[in-house]
Structures are given as C-alpha cells and as structure tokens.
Coordinates of C-alpha atoms and ligand atoms in Angstrom, one line a residue:
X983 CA -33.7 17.5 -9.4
X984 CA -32.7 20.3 -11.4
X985 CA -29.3 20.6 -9.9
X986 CA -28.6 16.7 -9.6
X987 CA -29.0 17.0 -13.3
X988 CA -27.0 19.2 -14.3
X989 CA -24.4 18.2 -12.4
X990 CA -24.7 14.8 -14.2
X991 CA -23.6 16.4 -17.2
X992 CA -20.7 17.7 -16.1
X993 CA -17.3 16.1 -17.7
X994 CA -14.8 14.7 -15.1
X995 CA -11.4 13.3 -15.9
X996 CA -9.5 12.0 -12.9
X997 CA -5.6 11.5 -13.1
X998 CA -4.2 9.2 -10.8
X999 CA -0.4 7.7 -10.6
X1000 CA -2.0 4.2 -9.8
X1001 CA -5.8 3.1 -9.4
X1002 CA -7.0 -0.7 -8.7
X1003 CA -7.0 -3.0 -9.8
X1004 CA -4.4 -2.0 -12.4
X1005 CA -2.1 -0.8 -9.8
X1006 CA -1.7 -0.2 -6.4
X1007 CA 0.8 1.0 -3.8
X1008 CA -1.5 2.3 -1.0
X1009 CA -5.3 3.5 -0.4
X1010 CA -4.9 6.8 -3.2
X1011 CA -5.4 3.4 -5.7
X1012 CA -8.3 2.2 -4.0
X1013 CA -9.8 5.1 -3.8
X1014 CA -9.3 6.1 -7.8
X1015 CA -9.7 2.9 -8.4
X1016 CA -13.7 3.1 -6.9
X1017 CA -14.5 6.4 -6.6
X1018 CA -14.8 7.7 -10.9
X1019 CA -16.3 4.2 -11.1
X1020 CA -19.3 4.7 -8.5
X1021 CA -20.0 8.4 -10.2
X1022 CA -19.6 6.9 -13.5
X1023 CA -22.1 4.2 -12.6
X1024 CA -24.5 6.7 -11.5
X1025 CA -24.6 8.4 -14.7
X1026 CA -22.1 11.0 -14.5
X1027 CA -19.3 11.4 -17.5
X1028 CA -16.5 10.6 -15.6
X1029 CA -13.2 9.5 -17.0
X1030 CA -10.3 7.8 -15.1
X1031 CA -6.6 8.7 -16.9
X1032 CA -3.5 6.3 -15.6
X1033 CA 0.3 5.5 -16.6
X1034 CA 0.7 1.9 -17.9
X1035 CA 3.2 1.4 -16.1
X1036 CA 4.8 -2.2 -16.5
X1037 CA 2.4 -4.3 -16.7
X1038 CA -1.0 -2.3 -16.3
X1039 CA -2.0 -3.3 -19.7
X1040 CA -1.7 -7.0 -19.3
X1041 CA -3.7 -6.6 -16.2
X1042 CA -6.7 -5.0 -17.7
X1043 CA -6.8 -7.5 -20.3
X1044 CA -6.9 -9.9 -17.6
X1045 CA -9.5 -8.0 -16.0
X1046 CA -11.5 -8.5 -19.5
X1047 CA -11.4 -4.9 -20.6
X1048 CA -10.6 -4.7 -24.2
X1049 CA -8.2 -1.5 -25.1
X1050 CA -7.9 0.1 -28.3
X1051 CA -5.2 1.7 -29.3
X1052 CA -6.0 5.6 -30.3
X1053 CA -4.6 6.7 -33.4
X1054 CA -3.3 10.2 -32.6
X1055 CA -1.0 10.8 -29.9
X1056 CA -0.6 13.3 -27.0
X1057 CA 2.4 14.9 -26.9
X1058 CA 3.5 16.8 -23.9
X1059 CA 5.1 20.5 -23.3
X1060 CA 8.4 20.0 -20.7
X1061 CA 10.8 22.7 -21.8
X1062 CA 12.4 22.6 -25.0
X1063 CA 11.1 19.2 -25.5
X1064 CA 8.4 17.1 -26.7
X1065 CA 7.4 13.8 -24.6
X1066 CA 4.7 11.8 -26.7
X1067 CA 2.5 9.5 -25.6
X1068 CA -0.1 6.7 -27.0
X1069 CA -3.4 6.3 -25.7
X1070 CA -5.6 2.9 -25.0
X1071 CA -8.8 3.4 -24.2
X1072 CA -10.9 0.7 -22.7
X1073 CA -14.7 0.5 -21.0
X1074 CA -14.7 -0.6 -17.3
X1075 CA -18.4 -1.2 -16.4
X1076 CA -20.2 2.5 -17.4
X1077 CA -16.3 4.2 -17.2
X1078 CA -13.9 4.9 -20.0
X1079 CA -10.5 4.2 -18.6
X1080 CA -7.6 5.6 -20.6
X1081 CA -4.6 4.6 -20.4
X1082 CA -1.6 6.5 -21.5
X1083 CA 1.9 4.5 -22.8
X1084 CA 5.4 5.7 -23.1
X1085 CA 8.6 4.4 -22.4
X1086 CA 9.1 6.9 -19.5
X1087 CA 6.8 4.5 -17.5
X1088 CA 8.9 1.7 -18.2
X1089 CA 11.4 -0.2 -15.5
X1090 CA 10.5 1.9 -12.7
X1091 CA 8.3 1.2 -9.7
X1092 CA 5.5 4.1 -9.3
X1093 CA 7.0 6.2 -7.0
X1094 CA 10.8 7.1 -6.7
X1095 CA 12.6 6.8 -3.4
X1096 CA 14.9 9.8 -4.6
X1097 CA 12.9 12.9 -6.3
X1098 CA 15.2 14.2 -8.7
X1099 CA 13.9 16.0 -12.5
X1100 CA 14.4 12.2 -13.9
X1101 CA 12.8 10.4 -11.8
X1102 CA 9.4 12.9 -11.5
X1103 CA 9.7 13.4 -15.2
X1104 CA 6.9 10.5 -15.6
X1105 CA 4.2 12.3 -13.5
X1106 CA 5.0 15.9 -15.1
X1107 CA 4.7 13.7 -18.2
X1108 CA 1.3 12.2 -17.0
X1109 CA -0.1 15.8 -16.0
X1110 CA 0.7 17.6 -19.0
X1111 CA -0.5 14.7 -21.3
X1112 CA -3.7 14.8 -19.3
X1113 CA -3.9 18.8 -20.3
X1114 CA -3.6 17.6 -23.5
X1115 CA -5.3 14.5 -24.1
X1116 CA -8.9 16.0 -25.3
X1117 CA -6.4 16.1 -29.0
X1118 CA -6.1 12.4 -28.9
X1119 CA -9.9 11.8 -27.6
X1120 CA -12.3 14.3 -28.7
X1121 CA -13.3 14.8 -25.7
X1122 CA -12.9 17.7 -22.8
X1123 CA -13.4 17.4 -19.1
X1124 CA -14.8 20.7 -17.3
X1125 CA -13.1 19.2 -14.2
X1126 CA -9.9 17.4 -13.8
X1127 CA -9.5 15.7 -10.7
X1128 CA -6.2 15.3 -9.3
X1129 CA -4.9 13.0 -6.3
X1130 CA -1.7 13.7 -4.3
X1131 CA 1.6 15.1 -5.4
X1132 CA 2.2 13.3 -8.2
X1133 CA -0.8 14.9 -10.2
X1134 CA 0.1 18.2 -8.5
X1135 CA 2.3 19.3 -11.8
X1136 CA -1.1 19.1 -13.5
X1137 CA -2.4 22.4 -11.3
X1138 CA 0.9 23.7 -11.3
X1139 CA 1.4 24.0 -14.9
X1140 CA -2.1 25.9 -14.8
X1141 CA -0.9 28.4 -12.8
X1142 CA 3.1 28.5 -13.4
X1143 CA 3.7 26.8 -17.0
X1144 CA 4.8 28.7 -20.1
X1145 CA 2.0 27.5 -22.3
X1146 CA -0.1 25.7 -20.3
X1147 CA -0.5 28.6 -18.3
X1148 CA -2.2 30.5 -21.2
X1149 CA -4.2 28.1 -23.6
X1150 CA -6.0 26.0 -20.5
X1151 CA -7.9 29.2 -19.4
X1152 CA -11.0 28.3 -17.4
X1153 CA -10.1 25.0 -16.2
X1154 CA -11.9 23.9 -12.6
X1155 CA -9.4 21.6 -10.8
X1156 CA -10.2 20.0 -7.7
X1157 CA -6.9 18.5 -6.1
X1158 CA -7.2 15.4 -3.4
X1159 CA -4.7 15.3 -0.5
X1160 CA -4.9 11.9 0.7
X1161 CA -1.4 12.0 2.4
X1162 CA 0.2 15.1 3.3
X1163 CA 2.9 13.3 4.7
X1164 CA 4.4 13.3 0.9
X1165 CA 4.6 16.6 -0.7
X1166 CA 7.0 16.3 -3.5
X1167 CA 10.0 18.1 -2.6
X1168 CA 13.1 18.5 -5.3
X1169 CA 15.4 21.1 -6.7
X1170 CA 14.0 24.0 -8.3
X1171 CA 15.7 23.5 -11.2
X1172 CA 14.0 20.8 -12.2
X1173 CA 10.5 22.8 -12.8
X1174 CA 12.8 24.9 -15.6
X1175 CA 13.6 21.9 -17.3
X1176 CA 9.7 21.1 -17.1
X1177 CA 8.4 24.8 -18.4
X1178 CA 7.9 26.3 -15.4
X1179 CA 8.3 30.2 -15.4
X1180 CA 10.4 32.0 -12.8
X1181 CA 7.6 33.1 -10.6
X1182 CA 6.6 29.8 -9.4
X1183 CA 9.6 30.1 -7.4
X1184 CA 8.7 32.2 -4.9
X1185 CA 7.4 31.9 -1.4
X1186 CA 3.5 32.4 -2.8
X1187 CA 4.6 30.0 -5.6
X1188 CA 6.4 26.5 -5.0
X1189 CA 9.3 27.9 -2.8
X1190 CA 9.6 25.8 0.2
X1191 CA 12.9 26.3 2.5
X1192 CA 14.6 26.7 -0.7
X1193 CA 13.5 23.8 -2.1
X1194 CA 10.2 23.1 -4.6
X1195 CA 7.4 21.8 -3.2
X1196 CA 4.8 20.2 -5.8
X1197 CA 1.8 19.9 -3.2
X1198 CA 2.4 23.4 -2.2
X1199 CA 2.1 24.7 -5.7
X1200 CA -1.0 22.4 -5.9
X1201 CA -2.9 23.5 -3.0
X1202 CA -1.9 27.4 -4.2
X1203 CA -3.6 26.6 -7.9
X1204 CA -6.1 24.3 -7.7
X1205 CA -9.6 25.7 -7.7
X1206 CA -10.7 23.4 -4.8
X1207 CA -8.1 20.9 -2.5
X1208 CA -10.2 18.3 -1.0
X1209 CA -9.2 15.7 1.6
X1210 CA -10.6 12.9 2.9
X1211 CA -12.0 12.9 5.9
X1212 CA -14.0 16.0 8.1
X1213 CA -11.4 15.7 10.7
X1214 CA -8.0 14.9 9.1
X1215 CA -9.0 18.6 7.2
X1216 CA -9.4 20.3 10.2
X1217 CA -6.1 18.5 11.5
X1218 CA -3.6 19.9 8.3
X1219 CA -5.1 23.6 9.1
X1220 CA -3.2 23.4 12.4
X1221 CA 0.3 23.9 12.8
X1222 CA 1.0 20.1 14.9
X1223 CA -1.0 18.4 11.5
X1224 CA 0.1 20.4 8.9
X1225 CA 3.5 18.8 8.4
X1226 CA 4.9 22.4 7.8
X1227 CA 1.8 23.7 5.2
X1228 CA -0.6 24.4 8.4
X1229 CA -0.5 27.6 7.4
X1230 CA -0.6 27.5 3.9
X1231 CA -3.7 25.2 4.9
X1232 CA -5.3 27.8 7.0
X1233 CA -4.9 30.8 4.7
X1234 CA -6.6 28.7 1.3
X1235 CA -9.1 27.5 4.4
X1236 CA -12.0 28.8 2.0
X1237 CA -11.4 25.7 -0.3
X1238 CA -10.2 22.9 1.6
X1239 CA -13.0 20.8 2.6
X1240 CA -12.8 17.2 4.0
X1241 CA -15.2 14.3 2.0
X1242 CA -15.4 11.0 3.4
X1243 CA -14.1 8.0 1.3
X1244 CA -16.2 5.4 0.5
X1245 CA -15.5 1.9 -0.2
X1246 CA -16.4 -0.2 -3.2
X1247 CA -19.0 -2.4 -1.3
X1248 CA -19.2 -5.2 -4.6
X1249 CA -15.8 -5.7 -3.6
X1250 CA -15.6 -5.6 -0.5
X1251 CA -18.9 -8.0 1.0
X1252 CA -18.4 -10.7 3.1
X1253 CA -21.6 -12.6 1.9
X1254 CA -19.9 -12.0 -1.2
X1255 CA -16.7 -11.9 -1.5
X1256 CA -15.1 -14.8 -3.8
X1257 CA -11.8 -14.9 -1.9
X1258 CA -13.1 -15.8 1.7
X1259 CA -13.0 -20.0 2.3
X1260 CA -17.0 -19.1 3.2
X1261 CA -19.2 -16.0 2.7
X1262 CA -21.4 -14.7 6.2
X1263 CA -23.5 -11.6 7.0
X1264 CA -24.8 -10.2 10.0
X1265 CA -27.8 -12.6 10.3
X1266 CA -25.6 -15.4 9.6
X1267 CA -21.9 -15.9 10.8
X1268 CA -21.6 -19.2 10.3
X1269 CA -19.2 -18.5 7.2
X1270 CA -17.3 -16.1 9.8
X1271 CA -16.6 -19.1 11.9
X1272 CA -15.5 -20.9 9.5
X1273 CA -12.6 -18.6 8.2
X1274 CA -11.5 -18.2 11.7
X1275 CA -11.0 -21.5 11.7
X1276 CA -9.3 -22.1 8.5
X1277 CA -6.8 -19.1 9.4
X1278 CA -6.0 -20.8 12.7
X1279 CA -5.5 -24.4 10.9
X1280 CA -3.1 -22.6 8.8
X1281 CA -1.1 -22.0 11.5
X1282 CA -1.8 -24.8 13.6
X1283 CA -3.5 -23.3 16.3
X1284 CA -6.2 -24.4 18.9
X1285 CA -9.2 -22.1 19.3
X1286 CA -9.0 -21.8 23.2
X1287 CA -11.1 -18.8 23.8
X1288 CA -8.6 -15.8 23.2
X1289 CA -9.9 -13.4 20.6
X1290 CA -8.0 -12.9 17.2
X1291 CA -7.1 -9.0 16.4
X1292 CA -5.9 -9.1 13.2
X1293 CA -3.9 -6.1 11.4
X1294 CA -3.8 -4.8 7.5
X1295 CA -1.2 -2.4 6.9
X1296 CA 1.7 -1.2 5.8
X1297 CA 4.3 -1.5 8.6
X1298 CA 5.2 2.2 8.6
X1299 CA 6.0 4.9 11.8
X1300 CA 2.4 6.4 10.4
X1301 CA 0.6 3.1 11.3
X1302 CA 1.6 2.8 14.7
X1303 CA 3.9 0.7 14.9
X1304 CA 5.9 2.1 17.1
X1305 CA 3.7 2.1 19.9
X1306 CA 2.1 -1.4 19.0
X1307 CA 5.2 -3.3 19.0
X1308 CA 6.6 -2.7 22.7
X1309 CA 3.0 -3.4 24.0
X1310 CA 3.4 -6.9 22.1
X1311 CA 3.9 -8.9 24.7
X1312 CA 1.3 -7.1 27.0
X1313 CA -1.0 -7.2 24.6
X1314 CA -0.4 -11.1 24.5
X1315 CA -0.8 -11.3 28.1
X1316 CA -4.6 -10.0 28.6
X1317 CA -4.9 -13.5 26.4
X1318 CA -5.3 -12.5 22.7
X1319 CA -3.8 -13.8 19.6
X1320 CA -2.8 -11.5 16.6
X1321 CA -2.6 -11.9 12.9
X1322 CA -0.5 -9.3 10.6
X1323 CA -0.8 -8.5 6.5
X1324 CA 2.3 -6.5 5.3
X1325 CA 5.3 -5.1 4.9
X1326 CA 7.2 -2.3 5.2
X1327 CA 10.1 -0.5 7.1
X1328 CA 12.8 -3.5 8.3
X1329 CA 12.9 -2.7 11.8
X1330 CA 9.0 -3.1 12.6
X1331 CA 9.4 -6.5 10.3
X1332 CA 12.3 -8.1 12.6
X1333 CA 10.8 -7.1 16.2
X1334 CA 7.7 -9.0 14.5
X1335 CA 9.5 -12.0 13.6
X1336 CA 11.6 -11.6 16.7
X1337 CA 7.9 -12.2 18.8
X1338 CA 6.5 -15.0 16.4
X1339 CA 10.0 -16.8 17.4
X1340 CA 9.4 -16.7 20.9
X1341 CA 5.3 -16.9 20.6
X1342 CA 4.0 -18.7 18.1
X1343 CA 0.9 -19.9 19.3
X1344 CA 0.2 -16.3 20.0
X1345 CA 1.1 -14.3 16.7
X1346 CA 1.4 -14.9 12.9
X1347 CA 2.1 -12.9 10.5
X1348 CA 2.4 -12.6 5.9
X1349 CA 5.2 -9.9 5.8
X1350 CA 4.2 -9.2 2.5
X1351 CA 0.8 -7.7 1.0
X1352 CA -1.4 -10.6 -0.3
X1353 CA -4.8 -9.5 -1.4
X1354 CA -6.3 -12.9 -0.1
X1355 CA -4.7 -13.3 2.7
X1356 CA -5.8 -9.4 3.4
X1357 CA -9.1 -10.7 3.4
X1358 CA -8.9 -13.8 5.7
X1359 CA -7.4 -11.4 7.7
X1360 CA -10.7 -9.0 8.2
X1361 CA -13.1 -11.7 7.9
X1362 CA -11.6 -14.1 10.7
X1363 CA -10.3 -11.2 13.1
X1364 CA -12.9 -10.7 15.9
X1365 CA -11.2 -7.4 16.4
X1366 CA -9.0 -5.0 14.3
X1367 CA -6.4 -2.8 15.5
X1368 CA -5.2 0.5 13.9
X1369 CA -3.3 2.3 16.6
X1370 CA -2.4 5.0 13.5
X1371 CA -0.3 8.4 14.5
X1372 CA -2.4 10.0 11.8
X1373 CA -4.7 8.7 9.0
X1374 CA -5.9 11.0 6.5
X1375 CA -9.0 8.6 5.9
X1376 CA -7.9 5.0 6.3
X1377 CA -9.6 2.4 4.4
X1378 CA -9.1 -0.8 6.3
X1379 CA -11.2 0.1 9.6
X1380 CA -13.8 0.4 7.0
X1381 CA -13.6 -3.0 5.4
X1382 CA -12.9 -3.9 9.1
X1383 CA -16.7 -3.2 10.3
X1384 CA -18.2 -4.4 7.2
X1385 CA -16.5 -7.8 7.9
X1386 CA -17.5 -7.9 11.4
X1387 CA -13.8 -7.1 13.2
X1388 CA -14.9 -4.4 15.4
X1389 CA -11.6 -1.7 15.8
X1390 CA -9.3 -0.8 18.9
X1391 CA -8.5 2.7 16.8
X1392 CA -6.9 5.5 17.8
X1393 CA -9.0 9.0 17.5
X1394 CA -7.4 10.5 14.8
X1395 CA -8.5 11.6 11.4
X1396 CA -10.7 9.1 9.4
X1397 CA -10.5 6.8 11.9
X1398 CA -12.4 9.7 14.8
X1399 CA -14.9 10.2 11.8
X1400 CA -16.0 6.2 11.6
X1401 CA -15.4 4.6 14.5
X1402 CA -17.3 5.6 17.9
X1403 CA -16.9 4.0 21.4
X1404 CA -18.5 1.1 22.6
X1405 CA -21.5 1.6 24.4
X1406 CA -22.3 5.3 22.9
X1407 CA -24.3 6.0 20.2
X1408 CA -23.6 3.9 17.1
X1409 CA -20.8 2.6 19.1
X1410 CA -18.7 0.4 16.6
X1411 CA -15.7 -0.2 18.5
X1412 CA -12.6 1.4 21.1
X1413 CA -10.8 4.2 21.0
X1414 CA -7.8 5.5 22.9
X1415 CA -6.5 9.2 22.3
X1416 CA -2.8 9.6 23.5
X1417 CA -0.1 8.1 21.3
X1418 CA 1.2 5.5 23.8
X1419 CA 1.6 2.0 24.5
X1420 CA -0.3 2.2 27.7
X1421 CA -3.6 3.8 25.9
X1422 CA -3.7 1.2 23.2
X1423 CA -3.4 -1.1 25.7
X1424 CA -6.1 0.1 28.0
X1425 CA -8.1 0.2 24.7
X1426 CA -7.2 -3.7 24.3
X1427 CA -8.3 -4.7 27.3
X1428 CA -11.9 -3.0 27.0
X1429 CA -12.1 -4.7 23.7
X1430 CA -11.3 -7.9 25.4
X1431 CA -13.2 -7.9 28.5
X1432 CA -16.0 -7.5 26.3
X1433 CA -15.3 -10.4 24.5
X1434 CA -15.0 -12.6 27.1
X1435 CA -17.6 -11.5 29.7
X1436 CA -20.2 -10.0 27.3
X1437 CA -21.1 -11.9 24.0
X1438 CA -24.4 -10.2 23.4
X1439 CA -23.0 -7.1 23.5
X1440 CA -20.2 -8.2 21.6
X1441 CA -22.6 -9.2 18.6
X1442 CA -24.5 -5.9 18.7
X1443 CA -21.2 -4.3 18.2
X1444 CA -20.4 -6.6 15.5
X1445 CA -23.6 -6.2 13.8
X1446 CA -23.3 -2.1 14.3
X1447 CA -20.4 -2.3 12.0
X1448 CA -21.9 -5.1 9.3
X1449 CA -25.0 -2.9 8.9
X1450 CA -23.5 0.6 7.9
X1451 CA -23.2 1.7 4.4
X1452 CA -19.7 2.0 3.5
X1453 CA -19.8 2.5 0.1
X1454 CA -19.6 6.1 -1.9
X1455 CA -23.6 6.9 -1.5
X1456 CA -22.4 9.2 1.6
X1457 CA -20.0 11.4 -0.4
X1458 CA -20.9 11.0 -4.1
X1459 CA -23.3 13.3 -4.2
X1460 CA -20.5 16.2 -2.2
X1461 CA -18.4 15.4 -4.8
X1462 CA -21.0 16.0 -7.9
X1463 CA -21.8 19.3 -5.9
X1464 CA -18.1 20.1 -6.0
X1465 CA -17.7 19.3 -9.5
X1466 CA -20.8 21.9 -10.7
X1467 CA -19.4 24.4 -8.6
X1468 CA -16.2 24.3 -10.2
X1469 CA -16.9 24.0 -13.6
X1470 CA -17.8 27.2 -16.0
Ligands
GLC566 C1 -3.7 7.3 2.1 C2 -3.9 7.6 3.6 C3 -5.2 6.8 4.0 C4 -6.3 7.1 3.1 C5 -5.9 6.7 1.6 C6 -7.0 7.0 0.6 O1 -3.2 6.0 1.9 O2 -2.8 7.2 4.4 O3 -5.5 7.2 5.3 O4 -7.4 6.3 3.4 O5 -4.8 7.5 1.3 O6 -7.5 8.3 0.6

C-alpha cells in the first residue's frame, strides 16, 4: 500500500491540444478528456491544461463548471519574444482543469492542414506556457504528461530550448503517441524563431530528411513515450509500423511501453446513457430492441431478418475504407444492412452516397459526426465493423462491446489486444488478418451465419462484450506506476 501511496501524491499536469467534452477532433480528446479525470477521481493530484480555443469556454460553462479568471499571467519564451497568456481555472468533478486564453487560439481550427512556424506557433505557445504555468498557479507538477505532436515542443524545449533547457532541470515527462501517423514535420527554421538551439538540428536531435520532426525530438527527450496499446507498441518498433521512426523506436525500446486505453464507462453505459431513445444491459435488451427499431423507422426500413453492422469513424485510408467500400455490395449480398457515422476524405463520402442511391433499403449513412447519432449507431448495430489498416488503440470497438455490437475487426493494434475470435476463449467477436476485401468479407459472413443460424451463441457473444470492464481500472494503476518512476 506503501507504493500506491506514494504514488498518490505525485503531481501530474497533462497538456493536451483538445480533450472532451470541451473539444474534440479524434480519440487523443477522449482519451484526455477521461483519463486525468479517472486518476484524479481516485485521489491522485492530477491536472488537465488545454487551449481555449473558440469556444471552449462557453462550453464548460455549459458543462456547469465555473472558471475563474487567475490574476497573474504566464508568459511564454519563443525567441526574442514574449507570448502571454491568461489562465481560467475551473473544478471538473475531483480535477482542476486549466484553461489557458490568448488570441493565438483564436479563428483557427485545432490542427493546421499546412505546418508552417505560424500556424504551430499555438502549440509551442501551449507547451512553453505549460513549463511555465506553476508562476500563474502555485502549483508544480513532478510529471507532465504530454499527448501527440502537438505537446511534443513541451519535451523538446527540455532538451533543445535556450532557457527552458536550463531552469526546468529534473523534470519527468512521459510523452503519449496515440498516432504516429502525424509527426509534426516543418522547416527547421521555424524551431529558431521558437528558441531552439542549433543542436536540435541534427540527426540525434529533430533532423528528419532535412526537415524537423516534433515527434522525433519528443520521443528523443521525453523520459518515458507511452502508447496505447501492447501491440500497436510492438508494431512502431518495426520498420513496416514505424512510419519511418521504427528505428528510432527500436533504439529508445527501453522506454516505450504500450498501456491500454480505457473508456469513461459513466459515459459510455447503455443502461445509462441519456442519449439512447431506451437504456438495456446484458440481462435485459429490450431497450436494444427498441433503438434498432427507432434507427430503422428513421429510415423507413422493414426489419426482415438481415443484421445491422453499423460503423463510427472518420472516413479516412487509416479506417479502412478502402478495402470496405469495393466489398459494398458483396457485403450487401450475404443479406446485411449497414449504418455509417462520419466524415472525412471526399472520395470515400461519394462512393457512399453513390451505394445509398442505388440501395437504400440496404445502407444509410450521417456523413457528418453527431454525438447522438454516434450512439444510436453502437446501440442498435448487432455488429460493428472496423476493417482499420492500423489503430494505435481505437476507441469505438470498445464502446462497440459494451453496447452489445459484437466487431468484424481486423487484427491490428488495439483492435488484436480487445477483440478475440468467436468461439475461443473470451471470444467477443471476428477477425480477419490480411488487408483485403476478400478477408473482411470472409469475416462478414462468419459474423452473419452466426446470426442467422445460431442466436444462442450469438447472445453469449453479445453478452461477452457487455460484461467486460472497459473503463481505466486496467491501466490506471500502469500509469500511477509510470508516474512514481519518473518523478524525483
Ligand atoms: C488516435 C488513434 C486511435 C486511438 C486514439 C486514442 O485517434 O487513431 O486508435 O484510440 O488516438 O488514443
């Protein structure tokens, strides 16, 4: 107990570029949005730092946390000049949640589709400000937590900046790759006109093929790089998952480690959850039944047997899409429906609405993200389909079991760690391995034979899912070890 107490005492500030349910862009929010909460709630003095960006204040005001504006500011160290920020501060739950203001948040959407020095000047600003926000709120972290390349300027200052470097001695950093398919790449200039000394810029620094790369730097300086999932971290170590740091991967092996993400489970409960049309659990899916059938009035359709596989994601090469959509109509022929949540690149959007044209009492679709139509989704699928290329963790298969949508996944990072084959072990769901149409398919058409010829194994399947424990218990406690190791 001795340990589990000290480690409570530990300070922890995470910094995050967006965190729900103040802002979101992809799972990194719903992950810093849950995971400082769930430690914090536990007792732990752990601290969640975010840009307002527009209109992040007006949200947690609507969320019912009250902010206070700090009196002192935090100003910020680029080159020759000063960026100042303020500071609201606002109790969410057990947490403190700071949140820092300045006008180089303003007008832009969190992350730039062209990284130039403008356009990352707000996250350099964010990780300075976070070096130096213990002025503004008398109060030090022993850890700082940072997620993905736009916090890496945090660790990289540590190691590389002209005074950062020098009065933030002794500082443990842990540093969270949830996608390494974003590393921050830009001129090299631009980490002058931020403070950055010369020998950052070499190939044991931030040098990448001549150009800077941020999550390099990161994953050189921080004093632990975590991932999140067992398997995605053994992918990046390899030269095929690395996406050109396998090696860089490899050689800090010592300190990489993969931790599971959890889920916040009071958000995400079907015998809770305030946005379903009806509430169900395992022993009692009436209430799934029911928002089956209000998705399917929505769109005027007939239950005649055919199982719904519903999808929640962003409609990007990562996800699958590629393979998914020329199997469309196949998939339609073994006699199931579909039902698709989001956006994304054009081309996977149009072949979509090309099919709904032609099939319409077959597919339907929200191209757009709507956080209650996300949730009809998972609770009136009766199977959920994630054909990813990779995924770090991936969130949604998660949800997916808890709200009894069994997966057709493909083995591949997060999604090999959480969901096992029918009929093994703790079998959840379906799995294919190779990154075709003709394996998801196969993988289909286990899931739907099952379905049709097999409901009681169908239900125990379902209720495998309903009754695991999603939420942080697994990995808090990895993460409070992580946090006592690093700190002095
Ligand atoms: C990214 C990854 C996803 C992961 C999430 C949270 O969005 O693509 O797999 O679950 O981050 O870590």
């Amino acid at each position: 107990m001795a340990a589990a107490s000290d480690a409570q005492d530990k300070k922890i500030l995470h910094v995050a570029p967006e965190a729900v349910p103040f802002c979101k862009v992809g799972g990194l929010a719903d992950v810093a949005g849950s995971l400082p909460l769930f430690l914090s709630r536990g007792g732990a003095d752990c601290r969640l730092l975010l840009p307002a960006w527009d209109g992040v204040l007006d949200t947690a005001r609507e969320e019912g946390l009250e902010l206070e504006r700090l009196p002192r500011v935090v100003c910020a160290a680029m080159d020759w000049r000063v960026h100042e920020g303020t500071v609201w501060r606002a109790a969410q739950g057990e947490m403190t949640v700071y949140f820092l203001e300045s006008p180089l948040f303003r007008g832009r959407k969190i992350y730039p589709d062209q990284l130039d020095s403008d356009s990352v000047l707000p996250f350099v600003f964010l990780s300075y400000a976070a070096l130096e926000l213990e002025n503004a709120v008398d109060w030090r972290p022993d850890v700082i937590h940072c997620h993905d390349w736009g916090t890496a300027p945090l660790v990289i200052a540590l190691a590389w900046h002209r005074h950062y470097r020098h009065r933030q001695q002794g500082r443990g950093t842990a540093f969270t790759i949830h996608n390494l398919a974003h590393q921050g790449l830009l001129p090299l200039h631009s980490l002058r006109e931020w403070g950055i000394e010369d020998d950052a810029f070499t190939v044991d620094g931030l040098e990448y093929f001549g150009v800077a790369n941020l999550m390099k730097g990161a994953i050189i300086g921080a004093s632990a790089v975590t991932t999140v999932s067992p398997t995605y971290a053994r992918e990046i170590q390899t030269d095929e998952g690395g996406a050109g740091l396998g090696g860089l991967l490899r050689s800090q092996g010592h300190k990489v480690r993969g931790i599971l993400n959890g889920l916040d489970t009071r958000y995400w409960d079907p015998a809770a959850d305030p946005l379903l049309p009806s509430n169900y659990s395992s022993t009692n899916l009436r209430g799934k039944k029911k928002c089956r059938d209000t998705l399917f009035e929505t769109f005027g359709w007939r239950d005649d047997g055919r199982p719904l596989f519903s999808s929640v994601s962003r409609m990007v090469d990562q996800k699958g899409f590629d393979i998914l959509l020329p199997a469309i109509d196949r998939v339609l022929d073994l006699g199931c429906r579909l039902f698709f949540v989001g956006n994304g690149q054009k081309e996977y959007e149009d072949a979509l609405l090309e099919v709904i044209g032609r099939r319409p009492d077959s597919v339907a679709a929200f191209i757009r993200y709507d956080e209650r139509m996300a949730h009809l989704a998972y609770a009136a699928a009766d199977f959920f389909l994630m054909p990813s290329k990779f995924e770090p963790c991936g969130l949604s298969q998660l949800i997916a079991l808890l709200y009894g949508a069994p997966p057709v996944a493909r083995s591949v990072g997060g999604l090999a760690d959480t969901v096992f084959e029918h009929g093994t072990s703790g079998g959840n769901g379906f799995l294919f391995f190779d990154y075709s149409a003709d394996a998801l398919l196969e993988a289909v058409g286990r899931a739907r034979a099952l379905f049709r010829d097999d409901r009681g194994g169908y239900r125990a399947l379902q209720r495998e899912g309903m009754n695991s424990d999603f939420s942080w218990n697994r990995s808090a406690p990895i993460y409070r070890e992580l946090y006592q190791s690093l700190s002095p």
